[in-house]
CSV table of C-alpha atoms in Angstrom, one decimal:
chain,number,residue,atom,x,y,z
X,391,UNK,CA,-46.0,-86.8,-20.4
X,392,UNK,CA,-46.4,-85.6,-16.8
X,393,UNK,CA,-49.7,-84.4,-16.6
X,394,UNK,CA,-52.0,-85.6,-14.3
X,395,UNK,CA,-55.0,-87.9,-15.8
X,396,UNK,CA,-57.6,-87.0,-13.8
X,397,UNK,CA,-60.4,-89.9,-15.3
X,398,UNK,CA,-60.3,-92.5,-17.2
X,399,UNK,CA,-62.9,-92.7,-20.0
X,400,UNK,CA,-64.1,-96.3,-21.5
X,401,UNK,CA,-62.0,-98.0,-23.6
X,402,UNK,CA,-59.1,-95.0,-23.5
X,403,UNK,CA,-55.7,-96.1,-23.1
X,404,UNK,CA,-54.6,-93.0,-20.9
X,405,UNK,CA,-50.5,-94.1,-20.8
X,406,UNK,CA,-48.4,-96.4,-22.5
X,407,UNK,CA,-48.5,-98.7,-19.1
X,408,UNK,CA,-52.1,-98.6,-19.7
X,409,UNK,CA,-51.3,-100.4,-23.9
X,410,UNK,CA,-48.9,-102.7,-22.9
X,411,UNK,CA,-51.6,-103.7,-19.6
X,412,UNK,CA,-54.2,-104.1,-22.3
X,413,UNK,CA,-52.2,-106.1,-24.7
X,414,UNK,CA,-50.9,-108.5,-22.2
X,415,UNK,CA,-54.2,-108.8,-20.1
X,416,UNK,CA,-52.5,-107.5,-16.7
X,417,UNK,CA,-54.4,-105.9,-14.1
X,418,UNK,CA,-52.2,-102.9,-12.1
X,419,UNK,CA,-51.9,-106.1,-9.2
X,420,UNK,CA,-50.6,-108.6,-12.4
X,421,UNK,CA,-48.1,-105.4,-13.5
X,422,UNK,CA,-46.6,-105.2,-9.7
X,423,UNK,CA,-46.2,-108.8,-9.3
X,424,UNK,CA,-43.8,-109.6,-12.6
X,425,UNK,CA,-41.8,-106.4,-11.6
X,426,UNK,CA,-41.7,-107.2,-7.9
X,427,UNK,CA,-40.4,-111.1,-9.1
X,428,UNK,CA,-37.8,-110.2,-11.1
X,429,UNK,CA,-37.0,-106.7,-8.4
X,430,UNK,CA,-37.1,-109.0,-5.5
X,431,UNK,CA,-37.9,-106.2,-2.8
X,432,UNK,CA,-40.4,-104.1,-4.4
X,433,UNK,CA,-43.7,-104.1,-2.5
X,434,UNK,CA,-46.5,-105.4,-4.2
X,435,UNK,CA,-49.2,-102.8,-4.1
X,436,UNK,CA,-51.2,-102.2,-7.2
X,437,UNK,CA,-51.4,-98.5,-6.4
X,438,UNK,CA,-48.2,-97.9,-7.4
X,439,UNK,CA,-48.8,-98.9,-10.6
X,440,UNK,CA,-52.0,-97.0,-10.7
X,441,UNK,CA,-50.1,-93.6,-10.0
X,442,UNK,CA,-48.1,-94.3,-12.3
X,443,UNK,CA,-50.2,-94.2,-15.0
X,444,UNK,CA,-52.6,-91.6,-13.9
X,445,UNK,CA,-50.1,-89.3,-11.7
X,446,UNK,CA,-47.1,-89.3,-13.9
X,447,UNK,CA,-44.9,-90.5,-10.9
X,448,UNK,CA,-42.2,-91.6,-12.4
X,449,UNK,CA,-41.1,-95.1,-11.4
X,450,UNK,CA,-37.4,-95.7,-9.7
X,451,UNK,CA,-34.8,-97.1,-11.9
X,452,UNK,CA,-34.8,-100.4,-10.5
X,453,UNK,CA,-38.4,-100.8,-11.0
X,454,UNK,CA,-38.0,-99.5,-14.6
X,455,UNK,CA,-35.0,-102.4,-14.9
X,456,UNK,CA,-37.1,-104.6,-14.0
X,457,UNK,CA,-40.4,-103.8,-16.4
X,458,UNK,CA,-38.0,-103.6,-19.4
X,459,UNK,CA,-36.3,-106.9,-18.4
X,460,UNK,CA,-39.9,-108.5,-18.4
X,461,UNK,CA,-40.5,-106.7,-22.0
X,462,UNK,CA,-37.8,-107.8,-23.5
X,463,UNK,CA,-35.8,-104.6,-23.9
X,464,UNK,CA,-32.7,-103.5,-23.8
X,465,UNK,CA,-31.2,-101.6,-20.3
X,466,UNK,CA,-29.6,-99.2,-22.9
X,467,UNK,CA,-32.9,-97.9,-23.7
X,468,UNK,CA,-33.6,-96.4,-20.5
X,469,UNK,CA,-30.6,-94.6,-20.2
X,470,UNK,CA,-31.2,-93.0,-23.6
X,471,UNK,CA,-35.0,-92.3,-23.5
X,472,UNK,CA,-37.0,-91.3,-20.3
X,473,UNK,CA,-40.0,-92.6,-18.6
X,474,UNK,CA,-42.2,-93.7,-20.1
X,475,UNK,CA,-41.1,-93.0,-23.9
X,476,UNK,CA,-39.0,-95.9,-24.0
X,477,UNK,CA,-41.9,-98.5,-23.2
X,478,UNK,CA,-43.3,-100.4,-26.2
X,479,UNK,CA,-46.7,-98.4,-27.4
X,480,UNK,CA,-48.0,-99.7,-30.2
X,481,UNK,CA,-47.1,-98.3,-33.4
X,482,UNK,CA,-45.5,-94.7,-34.5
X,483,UNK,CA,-47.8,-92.4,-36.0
X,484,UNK,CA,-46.0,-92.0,-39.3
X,485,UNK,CA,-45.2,-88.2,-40.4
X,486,UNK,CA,-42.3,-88.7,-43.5
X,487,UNK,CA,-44.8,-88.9,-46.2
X,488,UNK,CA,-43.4,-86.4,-49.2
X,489,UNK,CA,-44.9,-83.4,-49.4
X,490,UNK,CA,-47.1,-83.7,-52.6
X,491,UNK,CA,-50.1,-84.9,-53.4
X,492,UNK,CA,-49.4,-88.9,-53.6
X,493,UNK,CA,-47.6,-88.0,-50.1
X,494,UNK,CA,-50.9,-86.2,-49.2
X,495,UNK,CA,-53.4,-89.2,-50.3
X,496,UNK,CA,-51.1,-91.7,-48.5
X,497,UNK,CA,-51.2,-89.7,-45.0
X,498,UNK,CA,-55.0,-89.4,-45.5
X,499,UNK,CA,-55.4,-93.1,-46.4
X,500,UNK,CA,-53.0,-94.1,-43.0
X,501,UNK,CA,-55.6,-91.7,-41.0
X,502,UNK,CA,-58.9,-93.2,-42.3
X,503,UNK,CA,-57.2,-96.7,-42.2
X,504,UNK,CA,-56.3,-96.7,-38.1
X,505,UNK,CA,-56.9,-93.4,-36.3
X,506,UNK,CA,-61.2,-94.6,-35.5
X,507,UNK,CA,-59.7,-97.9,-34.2
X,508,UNK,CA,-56.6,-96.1,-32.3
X,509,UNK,CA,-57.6,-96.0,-28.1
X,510,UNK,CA,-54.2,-94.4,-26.9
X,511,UNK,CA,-55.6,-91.3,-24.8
X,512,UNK,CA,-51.2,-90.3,-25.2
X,513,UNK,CA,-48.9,-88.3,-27.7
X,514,UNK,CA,-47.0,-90.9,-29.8
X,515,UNK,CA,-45.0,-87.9,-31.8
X,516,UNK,CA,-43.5,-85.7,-29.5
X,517,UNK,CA,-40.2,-84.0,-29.1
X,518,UNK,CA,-37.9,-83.4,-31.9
X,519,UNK,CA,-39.8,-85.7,-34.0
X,520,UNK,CA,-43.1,-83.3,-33.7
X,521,UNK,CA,-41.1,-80.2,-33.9
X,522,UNK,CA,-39.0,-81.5,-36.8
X,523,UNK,CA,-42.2,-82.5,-38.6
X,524,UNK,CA,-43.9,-78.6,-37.8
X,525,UNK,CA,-41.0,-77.1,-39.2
X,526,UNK,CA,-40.4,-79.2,-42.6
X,527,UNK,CA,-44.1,-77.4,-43.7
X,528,UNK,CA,-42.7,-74.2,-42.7
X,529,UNK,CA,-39.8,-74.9,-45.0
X,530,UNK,CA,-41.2,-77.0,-48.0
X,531,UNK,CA,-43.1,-74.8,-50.7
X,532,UNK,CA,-46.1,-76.4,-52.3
X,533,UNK,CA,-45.9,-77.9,-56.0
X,534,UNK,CA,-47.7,-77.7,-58.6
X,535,UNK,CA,-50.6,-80.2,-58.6
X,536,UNK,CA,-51.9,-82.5,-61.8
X,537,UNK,CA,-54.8,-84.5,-62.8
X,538,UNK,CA,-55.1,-88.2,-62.9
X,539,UNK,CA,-57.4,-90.1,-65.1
X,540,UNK,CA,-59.0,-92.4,-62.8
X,541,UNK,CA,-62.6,-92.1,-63.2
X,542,UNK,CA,-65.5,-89.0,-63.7
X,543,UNK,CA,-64.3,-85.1,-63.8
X,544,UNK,CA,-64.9,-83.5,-61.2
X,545,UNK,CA,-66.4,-80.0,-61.2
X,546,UNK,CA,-66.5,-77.2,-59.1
X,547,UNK,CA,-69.9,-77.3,-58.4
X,548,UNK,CA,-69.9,-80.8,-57.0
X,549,UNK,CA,-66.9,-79.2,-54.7
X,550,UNK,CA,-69.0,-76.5,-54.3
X,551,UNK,CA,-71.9,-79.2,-52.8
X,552,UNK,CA,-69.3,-80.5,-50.5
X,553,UNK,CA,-67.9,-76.9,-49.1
X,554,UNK,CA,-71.6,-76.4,-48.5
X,555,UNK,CA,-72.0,-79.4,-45.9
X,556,UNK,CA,-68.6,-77.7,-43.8
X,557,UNK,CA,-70.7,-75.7,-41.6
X,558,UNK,CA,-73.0,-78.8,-40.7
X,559,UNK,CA,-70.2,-80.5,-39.5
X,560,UNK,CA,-68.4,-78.0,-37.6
X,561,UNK,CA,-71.6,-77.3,-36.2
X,562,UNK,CA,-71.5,-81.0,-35.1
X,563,UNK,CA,-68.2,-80.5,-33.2
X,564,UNK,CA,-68.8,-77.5,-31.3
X,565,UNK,CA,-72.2,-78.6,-29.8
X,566,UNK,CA,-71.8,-82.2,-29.3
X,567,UNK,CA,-67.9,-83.3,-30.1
X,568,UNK,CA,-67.5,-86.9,-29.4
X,569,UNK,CA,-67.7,-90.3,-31.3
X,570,UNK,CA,-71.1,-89.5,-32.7
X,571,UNK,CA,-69.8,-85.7,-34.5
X,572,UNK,CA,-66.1,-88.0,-35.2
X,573,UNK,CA,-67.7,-90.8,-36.9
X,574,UNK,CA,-69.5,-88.7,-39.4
X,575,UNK,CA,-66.4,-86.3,-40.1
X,576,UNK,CA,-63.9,-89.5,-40.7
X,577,UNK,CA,-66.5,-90.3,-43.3
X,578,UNK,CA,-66.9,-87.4,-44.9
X,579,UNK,CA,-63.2,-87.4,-45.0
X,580,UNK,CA,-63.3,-91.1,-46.7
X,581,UNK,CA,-65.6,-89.8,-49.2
X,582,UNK,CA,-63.1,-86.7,-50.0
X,583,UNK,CA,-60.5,-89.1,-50.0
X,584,UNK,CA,-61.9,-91.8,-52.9
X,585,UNK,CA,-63.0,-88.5,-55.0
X,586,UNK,CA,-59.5,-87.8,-55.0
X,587,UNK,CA,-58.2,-91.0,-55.6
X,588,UNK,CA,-61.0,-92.0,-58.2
X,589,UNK,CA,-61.8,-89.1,-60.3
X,590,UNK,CA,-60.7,-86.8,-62.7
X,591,UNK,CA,-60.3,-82.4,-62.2
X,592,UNK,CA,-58.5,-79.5,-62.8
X,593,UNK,CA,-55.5,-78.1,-60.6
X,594,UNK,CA,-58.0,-75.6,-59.1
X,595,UNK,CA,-60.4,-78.2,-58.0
X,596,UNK,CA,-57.6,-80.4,-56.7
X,597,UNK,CA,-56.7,-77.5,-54.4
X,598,UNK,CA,-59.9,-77.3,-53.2
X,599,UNK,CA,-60.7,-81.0,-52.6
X,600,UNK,CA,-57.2,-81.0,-50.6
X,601,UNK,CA,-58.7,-78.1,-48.8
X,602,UNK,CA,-61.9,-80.5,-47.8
X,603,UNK,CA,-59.5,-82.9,-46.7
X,604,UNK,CA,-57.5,-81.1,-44.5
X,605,UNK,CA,-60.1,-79.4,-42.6
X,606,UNK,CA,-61.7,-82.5,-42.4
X,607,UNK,CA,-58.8,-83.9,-40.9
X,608,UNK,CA,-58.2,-81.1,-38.7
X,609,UNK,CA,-61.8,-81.1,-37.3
X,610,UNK,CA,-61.8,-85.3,-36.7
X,611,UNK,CA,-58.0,-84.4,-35.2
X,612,UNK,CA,-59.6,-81.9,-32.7
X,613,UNK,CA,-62.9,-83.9,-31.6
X,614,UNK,CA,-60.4,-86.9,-31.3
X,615,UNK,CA,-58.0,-85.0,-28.9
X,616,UNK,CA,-61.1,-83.4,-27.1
X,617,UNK,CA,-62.2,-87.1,-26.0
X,618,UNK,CA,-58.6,-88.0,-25.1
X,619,UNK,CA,-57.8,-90.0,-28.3
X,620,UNK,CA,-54.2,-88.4,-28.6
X,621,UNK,CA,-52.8,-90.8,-30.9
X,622,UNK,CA,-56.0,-90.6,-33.0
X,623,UNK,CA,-55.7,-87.1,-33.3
X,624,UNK,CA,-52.1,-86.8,-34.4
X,625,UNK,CA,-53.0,-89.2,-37.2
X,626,UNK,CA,-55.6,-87.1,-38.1
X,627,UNK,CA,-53.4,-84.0,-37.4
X,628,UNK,CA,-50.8,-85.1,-39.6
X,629,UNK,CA,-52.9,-85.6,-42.6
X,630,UNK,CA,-54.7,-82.6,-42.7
X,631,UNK,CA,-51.2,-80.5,-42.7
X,632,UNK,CA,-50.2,-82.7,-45.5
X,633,UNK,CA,-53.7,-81.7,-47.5
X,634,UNK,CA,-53.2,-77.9,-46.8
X,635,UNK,CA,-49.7,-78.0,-48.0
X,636,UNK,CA,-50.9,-79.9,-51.1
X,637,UNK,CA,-53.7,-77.6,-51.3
X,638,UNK,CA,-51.1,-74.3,-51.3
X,639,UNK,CA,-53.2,-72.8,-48.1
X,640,UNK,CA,-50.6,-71.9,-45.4
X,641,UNK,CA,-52.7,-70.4,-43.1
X,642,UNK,CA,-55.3,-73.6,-42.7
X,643,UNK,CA,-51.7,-75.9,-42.4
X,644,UNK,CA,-51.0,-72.9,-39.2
X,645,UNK,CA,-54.5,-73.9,-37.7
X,646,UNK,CA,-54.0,-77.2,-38.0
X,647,UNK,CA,-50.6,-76.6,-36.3
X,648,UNK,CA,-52.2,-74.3,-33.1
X,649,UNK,CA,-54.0,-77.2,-32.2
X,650,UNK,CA,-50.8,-79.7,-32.3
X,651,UNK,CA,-49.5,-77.2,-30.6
X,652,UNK,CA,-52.5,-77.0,-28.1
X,653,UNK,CA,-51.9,-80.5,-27.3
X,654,UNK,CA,-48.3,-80.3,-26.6
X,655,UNK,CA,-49.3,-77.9,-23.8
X,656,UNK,CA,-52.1,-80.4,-22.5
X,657,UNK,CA,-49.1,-82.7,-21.8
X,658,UNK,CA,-46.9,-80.7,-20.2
X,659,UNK,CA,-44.4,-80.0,-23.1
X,660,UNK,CA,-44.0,-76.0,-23.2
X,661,UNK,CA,-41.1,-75.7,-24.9
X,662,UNK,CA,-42.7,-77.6,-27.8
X,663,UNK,CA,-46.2,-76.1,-27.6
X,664,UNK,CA,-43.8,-72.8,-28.1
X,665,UNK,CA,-42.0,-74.0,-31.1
X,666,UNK,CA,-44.9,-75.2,-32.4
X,667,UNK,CA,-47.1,-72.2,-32.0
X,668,UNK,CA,-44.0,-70.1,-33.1
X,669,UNK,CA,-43.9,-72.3,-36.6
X,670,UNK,CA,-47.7,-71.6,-36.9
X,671,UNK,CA,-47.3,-67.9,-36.5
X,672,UNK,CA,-44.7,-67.3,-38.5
X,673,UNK,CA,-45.8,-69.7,-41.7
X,674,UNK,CA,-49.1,-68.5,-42.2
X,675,UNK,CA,-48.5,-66.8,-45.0
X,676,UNK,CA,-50.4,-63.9,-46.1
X,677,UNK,CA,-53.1,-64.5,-44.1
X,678,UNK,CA,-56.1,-62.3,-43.1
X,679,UNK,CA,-55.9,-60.3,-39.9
X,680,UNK,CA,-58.4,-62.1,-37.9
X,681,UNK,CA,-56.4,-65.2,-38.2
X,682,UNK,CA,-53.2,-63.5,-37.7
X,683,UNK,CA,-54.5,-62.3,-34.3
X,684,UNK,CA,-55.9,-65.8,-33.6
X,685,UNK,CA,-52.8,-67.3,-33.8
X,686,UNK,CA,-50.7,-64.5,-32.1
X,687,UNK,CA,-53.1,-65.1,-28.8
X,688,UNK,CA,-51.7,-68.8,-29.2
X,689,UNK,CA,-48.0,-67.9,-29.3
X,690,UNK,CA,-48.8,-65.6,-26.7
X,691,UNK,CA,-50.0,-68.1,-24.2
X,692,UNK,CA,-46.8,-70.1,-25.4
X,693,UNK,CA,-44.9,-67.8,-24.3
X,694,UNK,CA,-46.6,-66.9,-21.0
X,695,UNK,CA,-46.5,-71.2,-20.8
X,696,UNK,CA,-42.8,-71.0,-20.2
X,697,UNK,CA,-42.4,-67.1,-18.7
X,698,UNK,CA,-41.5,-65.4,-21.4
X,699,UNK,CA,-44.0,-62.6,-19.8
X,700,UNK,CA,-42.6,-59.5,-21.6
X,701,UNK,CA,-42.8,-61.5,-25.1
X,702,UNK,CA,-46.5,-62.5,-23.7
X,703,UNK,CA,-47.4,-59.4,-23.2
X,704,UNK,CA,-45.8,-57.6,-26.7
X,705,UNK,CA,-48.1,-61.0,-28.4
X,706,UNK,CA,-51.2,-60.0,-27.1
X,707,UNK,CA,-50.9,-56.1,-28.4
X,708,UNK,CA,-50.1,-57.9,-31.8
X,709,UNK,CA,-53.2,-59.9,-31.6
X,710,UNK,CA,-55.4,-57.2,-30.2
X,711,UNK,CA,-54.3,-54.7,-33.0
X,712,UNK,CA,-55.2,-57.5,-35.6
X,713,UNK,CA,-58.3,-58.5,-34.3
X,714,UNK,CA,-59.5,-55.0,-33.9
X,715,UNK,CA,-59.7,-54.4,-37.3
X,716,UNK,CA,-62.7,-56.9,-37.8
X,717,UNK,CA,-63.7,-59.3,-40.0
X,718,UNK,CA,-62.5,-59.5,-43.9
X,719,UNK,CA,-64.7,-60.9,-46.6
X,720,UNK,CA,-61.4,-63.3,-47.7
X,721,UNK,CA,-61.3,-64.6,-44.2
X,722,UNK,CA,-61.4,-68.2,-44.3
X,723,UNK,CA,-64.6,-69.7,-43.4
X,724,UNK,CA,-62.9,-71.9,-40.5
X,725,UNK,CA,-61.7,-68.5,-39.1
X,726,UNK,CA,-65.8,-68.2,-38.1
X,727,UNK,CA,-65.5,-69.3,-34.6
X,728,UNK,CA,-63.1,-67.0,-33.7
X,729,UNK,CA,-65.4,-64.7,-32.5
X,730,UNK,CA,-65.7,-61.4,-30.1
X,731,UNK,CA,-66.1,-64.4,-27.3
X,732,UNK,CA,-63.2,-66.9,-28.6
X,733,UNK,CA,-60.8,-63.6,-28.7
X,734,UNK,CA,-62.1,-62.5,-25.1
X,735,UNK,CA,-61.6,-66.1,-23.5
X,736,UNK,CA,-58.4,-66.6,-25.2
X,737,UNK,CA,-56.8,-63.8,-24.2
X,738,UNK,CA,-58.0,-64.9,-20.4
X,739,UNK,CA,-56.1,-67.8,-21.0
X,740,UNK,CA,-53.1,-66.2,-21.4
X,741,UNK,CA,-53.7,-64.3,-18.4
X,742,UNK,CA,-54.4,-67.2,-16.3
X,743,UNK,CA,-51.4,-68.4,-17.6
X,744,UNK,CA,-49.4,-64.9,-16.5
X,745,UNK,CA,-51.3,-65.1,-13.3
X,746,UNK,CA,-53.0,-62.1,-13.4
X,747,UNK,CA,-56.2,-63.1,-12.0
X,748,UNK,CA,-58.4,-60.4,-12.3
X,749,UNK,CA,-57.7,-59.3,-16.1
X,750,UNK,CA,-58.4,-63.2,-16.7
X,751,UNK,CA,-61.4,-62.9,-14.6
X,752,UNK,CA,-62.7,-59.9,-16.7
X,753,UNK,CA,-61.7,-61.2,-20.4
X,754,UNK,CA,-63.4,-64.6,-19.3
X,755,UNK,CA,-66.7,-62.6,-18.0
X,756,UNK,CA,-67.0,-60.9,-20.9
X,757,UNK,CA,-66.7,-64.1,-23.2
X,758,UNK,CA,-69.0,-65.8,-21.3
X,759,UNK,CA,-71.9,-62.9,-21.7
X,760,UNK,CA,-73.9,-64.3,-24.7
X,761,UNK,CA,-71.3,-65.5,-27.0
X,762,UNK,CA,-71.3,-69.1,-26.5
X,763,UNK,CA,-74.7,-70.2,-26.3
X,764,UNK,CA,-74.8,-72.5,-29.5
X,765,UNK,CA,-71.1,-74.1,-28.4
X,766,UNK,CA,-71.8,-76.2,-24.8
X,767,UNK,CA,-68.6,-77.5,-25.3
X,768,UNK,CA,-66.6,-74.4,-25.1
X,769,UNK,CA,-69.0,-72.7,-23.0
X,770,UNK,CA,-68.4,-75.8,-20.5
X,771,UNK,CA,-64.7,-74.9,-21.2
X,772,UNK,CA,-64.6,-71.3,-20.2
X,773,UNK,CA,-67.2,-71.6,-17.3
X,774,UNK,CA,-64.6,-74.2,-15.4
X,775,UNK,CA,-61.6,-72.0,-16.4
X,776,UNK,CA,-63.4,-69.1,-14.8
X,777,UNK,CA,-64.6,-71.2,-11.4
X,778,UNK,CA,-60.6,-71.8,-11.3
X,779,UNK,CA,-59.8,-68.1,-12.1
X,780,UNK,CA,-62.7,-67.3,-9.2
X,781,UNK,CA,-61.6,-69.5,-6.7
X,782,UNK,CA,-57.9,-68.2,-6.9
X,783,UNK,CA,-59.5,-64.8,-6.4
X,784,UNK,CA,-61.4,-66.2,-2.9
X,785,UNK,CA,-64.3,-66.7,-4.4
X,786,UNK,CA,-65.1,-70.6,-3.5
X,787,UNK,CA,-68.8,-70.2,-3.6
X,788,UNK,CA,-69.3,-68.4,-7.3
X,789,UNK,CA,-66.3,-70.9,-8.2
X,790,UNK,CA,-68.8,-73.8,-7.2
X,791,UNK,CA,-71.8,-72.4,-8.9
X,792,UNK,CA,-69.8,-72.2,-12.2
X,793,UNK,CA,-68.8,-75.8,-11.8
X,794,UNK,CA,-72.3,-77.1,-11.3
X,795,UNK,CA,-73.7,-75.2,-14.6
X,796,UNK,CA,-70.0,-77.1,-16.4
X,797,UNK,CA,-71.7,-80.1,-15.7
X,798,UNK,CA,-75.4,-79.3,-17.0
X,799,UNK,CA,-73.1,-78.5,-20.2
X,800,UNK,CA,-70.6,-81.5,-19.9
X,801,UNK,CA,-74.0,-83.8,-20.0
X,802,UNK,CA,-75.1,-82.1,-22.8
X,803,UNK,CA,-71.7,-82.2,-25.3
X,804,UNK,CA,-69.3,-85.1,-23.4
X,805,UNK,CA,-65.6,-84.3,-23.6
X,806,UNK,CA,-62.8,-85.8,-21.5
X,807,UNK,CA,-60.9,-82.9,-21.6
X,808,UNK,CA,-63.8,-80.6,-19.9
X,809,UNK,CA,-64.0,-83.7,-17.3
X,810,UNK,CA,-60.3,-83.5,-16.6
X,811,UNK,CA,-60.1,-79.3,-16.2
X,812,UNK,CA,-63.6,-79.7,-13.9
X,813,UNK,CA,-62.3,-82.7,-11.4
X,814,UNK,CA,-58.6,-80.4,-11.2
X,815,UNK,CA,-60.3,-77.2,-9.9
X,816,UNK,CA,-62.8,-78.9,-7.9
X,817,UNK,CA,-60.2,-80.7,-6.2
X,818,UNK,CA,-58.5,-77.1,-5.2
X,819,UNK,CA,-61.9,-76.0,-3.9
X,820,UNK,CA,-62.2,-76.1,0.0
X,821,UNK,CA,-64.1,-79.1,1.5
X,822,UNK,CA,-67.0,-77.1,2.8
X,823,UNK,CA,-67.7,-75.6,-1.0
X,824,UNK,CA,-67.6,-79.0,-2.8
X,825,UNK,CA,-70.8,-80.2,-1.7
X,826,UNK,CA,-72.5,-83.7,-2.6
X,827,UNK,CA,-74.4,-83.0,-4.8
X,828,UNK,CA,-71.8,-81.5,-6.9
X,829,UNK,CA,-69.7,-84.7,-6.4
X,830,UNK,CA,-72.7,-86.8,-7.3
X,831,UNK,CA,-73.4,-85.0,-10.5
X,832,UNK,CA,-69.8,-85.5,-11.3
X,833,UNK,CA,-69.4,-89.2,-10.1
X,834,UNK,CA,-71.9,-89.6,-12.8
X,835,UNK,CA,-69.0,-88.3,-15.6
X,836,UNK,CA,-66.0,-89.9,-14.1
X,837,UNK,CA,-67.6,-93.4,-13.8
C-alpha cells in the first residue's frame, strides 16, 4: 500500500490509520500524542501522522511499537506483517465461499449486506490471499446447477427483460460513475439476488440470472473502486467471480479479474496485478477475439508494470492481432466498450508504462479523436494521462490545456481516481504553467 493518496474524498477512509482514527475519534494531533506517551521522545507533530496516511511513509519501528502497544496487539505481529497490514481494519472481506451456487448466493448476499455501508478507500485482500483466491477459479470447473422450489418459475423472457435494462446501467457508469450510478446497480443486483433465492427455473435460466449477477457485481465493483471505495469494491468483486463461475462463463469471471487486477496496480502491488492479469488471460476460456486482445493489452501493461519489456512487447502483438480481426456477433455484450478508442488508449498505457513517450502520445491522440464523447469519465481519464505523456515530452503548455478540459469532465462524471491521476501530473508541471485558475478549478474537487 505505498501509493500516494493525493485527496481525500468525504467520508472515505483512505488507510487503515485513517479506520482505526475514525473508530476511536482521534484527530492526527490525538494519534501523535498516545504514540509519543508511551515512545517518550517522539515529537508531537500531527503531520507525521498525516503523511503517513496519505504519503505511505512508513513509520519507524519504535513508533510502530508504540501504536500497537496502545492497540492492544502483539510486538510479534509486526515482525511478521508489514506496515500497515498488521493494524486492526475492520473486518476481512471474505473470499472461501464454495464454488457453487449456494456459495455464489452467499457471496452475493455478504456484498449487498455491507459493501454500500463499507468507507475504507484501501485493499483489505491483498497478497497471497488475492492471488490464492484468482487462481482457485482458474482451477475449479463449474457444476452442474439445479432448481429450487421456492416461489414463481422463472422464464426466459422475464431474464430476457432484465438483460435488456444492462445497457442502461452500464451507460450509468461510464457517464456519471459515482454513488448515484452505484446505488441503482447494488439494487438491481438485490433484485437478481431474491429472484434467485425466491423463485423457481431451469438450469439455463439459472446460468443466465448468475450472469446478471455477476456483471452486476462487477459493474458496482468498478464504480466502487473508481470513487476510492476499495474494500467496497472487492466485496463486490468477489461476488461477481463467484456468479460467473456458477454461471459457467469464464471469460466474464477474466473481466471481473482485469479489474482486481487493475487495482492491485493502483496500489503499488506489480507483482500481483501480474499474477492476477496472467490468471485472467490464461482462464478465459474459449473466448472471442476481441476479448482475448482486451485482456492481452492488460497482461501486457503487467508486464511492462514490472519490466518485463520484451514479454510487453510479444503481449501487445498478441493483442493487436486479436483485436484486428474485429468484432464477432458471439462477443459478449460487456466486451462493447472495448472499442477502436479503449484499444488505442490502452495500448498507450502500456507505453507510458514502457516509457516510450511518443508511441504513447500517438495511441492516446488517436483514442482521444471522437471515440469518447458519450464516456466523460474515461475521456477525463485519457485526457490527464496524455497532459502527463505531454509534459514528459516538454510540452508544459498543451499538458495544462489538457488538464483544464479533465476538470470540465471531472465536474461533469466525479471520480476520485481521475482527481488523484490530475493533482499527480499537475504537481510535476512547472510553476509558471500551473496557473490559478487551474488550481482554483481544482481546489474546487479536492475540497
Amino acid at each position: 500500500m505505498s501509493r500516494r493518496v493525493l485527496t481525500q474524498a468525504d467520508g472515505v477512509l483512505v488507510h487503515p490509520l485513517s479506520y482505526i482514527r475514525a473508530e476511536r475519534g482521534w484527530s492526527y494531533q490525538d494519534l501523535v500524542d498516545v504514540i509519543a506517551r508511551r515512545a517518550g521522545n517522539m515529537a508531537r507533530r500531527r503531520e507525521k501522522a498525516w503523511r503517513w496516511e496519505h504519503w505511505g511513509v512508513v513509520p519507524d519501528r519504535e513508533t510502530q511499537i508504540a501504536l500497537a502497544a496502545e492497540l492492544g496487539i502483539r510486538q510479534e505481529l509486526i515482525d511478521t506483517q508489514p506496515w500497515p497490514e498488521w493494524l486492526p481494519a475492520g473486518d476481512p472481506i471474505r473470499a472461501e465461499f464454495s464454488w457453487d451456487q449456494p456459495g455464489s448466493m452467499l457471496a452475493i448476499d455478504q456484498a449487498l449486506g455491507n459493501a454500500m455501508m463499507d468507507r475504507r478507500g484501501f485493499m483489505r485482500l491483498t497478497g497471497a490471499g488475492l492471488a490464492g483466491f484468482a487462481t482457485e477459479w482458474l482451477n475449479v470447473d463449474p457444476v452442474e446447477l439445479t432448481s429450487v422450489l421456492r416461489g414463481g418459475r422463472i422464464t426466459e423472457d422475464f431474464v430476457s427483460q432484465i438483460e435488456a435494462g444492462m445497457p442502461r446501467l452500464r451507460m450509468l457508469g461510464e457517464a456519471y460513475g459515482g454513488q448515484r450510478s452505484r446505488r441503482l446497480i447494488d439494487a438491481e443486483l438485490g433484485m437478481v439476488a431474491e429472484v434467485l433465492e425466491k423463485s423457481s427455473y431451469s438450469v439455463a435460466v439459472a446460468q443466465r440470472l448468475h450472469g446478471l449477477a455477476a456483471e452486476l457485481g462487477r459493474l458496482a465493483g468498478y464504480i466502487s473502486f473508481d470513487a476510492g471505495l476499495h474494500s467496497a469494491a472487492q466485496r463486490y468483486w468477489v461476488a461477481a467471480v463467484h456468479s460467473a463461475h456458477a454461471a459457467g462463463d469464464r471469460a466474464l469471471g477474466a473481466n471481473i479479474l482485469k479489474s482486481m487486477a487493475l487495482q492491485c496496480y493502483d496500489f503499488g502491488d506489480f507483482s500481483g496485478f501480474l499474477a492476477i492479469a496472467r490468471t485472467a488471460y490464461e482462464g478465459a476460456g474459449n473466448a472471442t477475439p476481441r476479448t482475448v486482445g482486451m485482456l492481452a493489452v492488460r497482461l501486457a501493461r503487467a508486464h511492462a508494470s514490472v519490466h518485463d519489456d520484451a514479454e510487453a512487447h510479444r503481449l501487445l502483438g498478441v493483442a493487436d492481432t486479436y483485436f484486428g480481426q474485429g468484432p464477432r456477433d458471439d462477443d459478449p455484450a460487456w466486451i462493447g466498450y472495448f472499442d477502436e478508442g479503449e484499444f488505442h488508449a490502452q495500448v498507450g498505457m502500456c507505453y507510458l508504462e514502457l516509457g516510450n513517450m511518443r508511441q504513447a502520445d500517438s495511441r492516446l491522440d488517436k483514442a482521444l479523436k471522437g471515440f469518447f464523447t458519450a464516456k466523460p469519465l474515461d475521456h477525463a481519464t485519457y485526457l490527464v494521462m496524455r497532459a502527463r505523456v505531454q509534459n514528459e515530452l516538454g510540452n508544459a503548455d498543451q499538458a495544462g490545456d489538457l488538464l483544464h478540459q479533465a476538470v470540465s469532465l471531472i465536474e461533469q462524471a466525479p471520480s476520485r481516481r481521475n482527481v488523484d491521476r490530475l493533482v499527480a501530473v499537475r504537481d510535476r508541471l512547472p510553476d509558471g504553467i500551473r496557473g490559478n485558475d487551474l488550481d482554483q478549478r481544482l481546489s474546487t474537487l479536492t475540497g
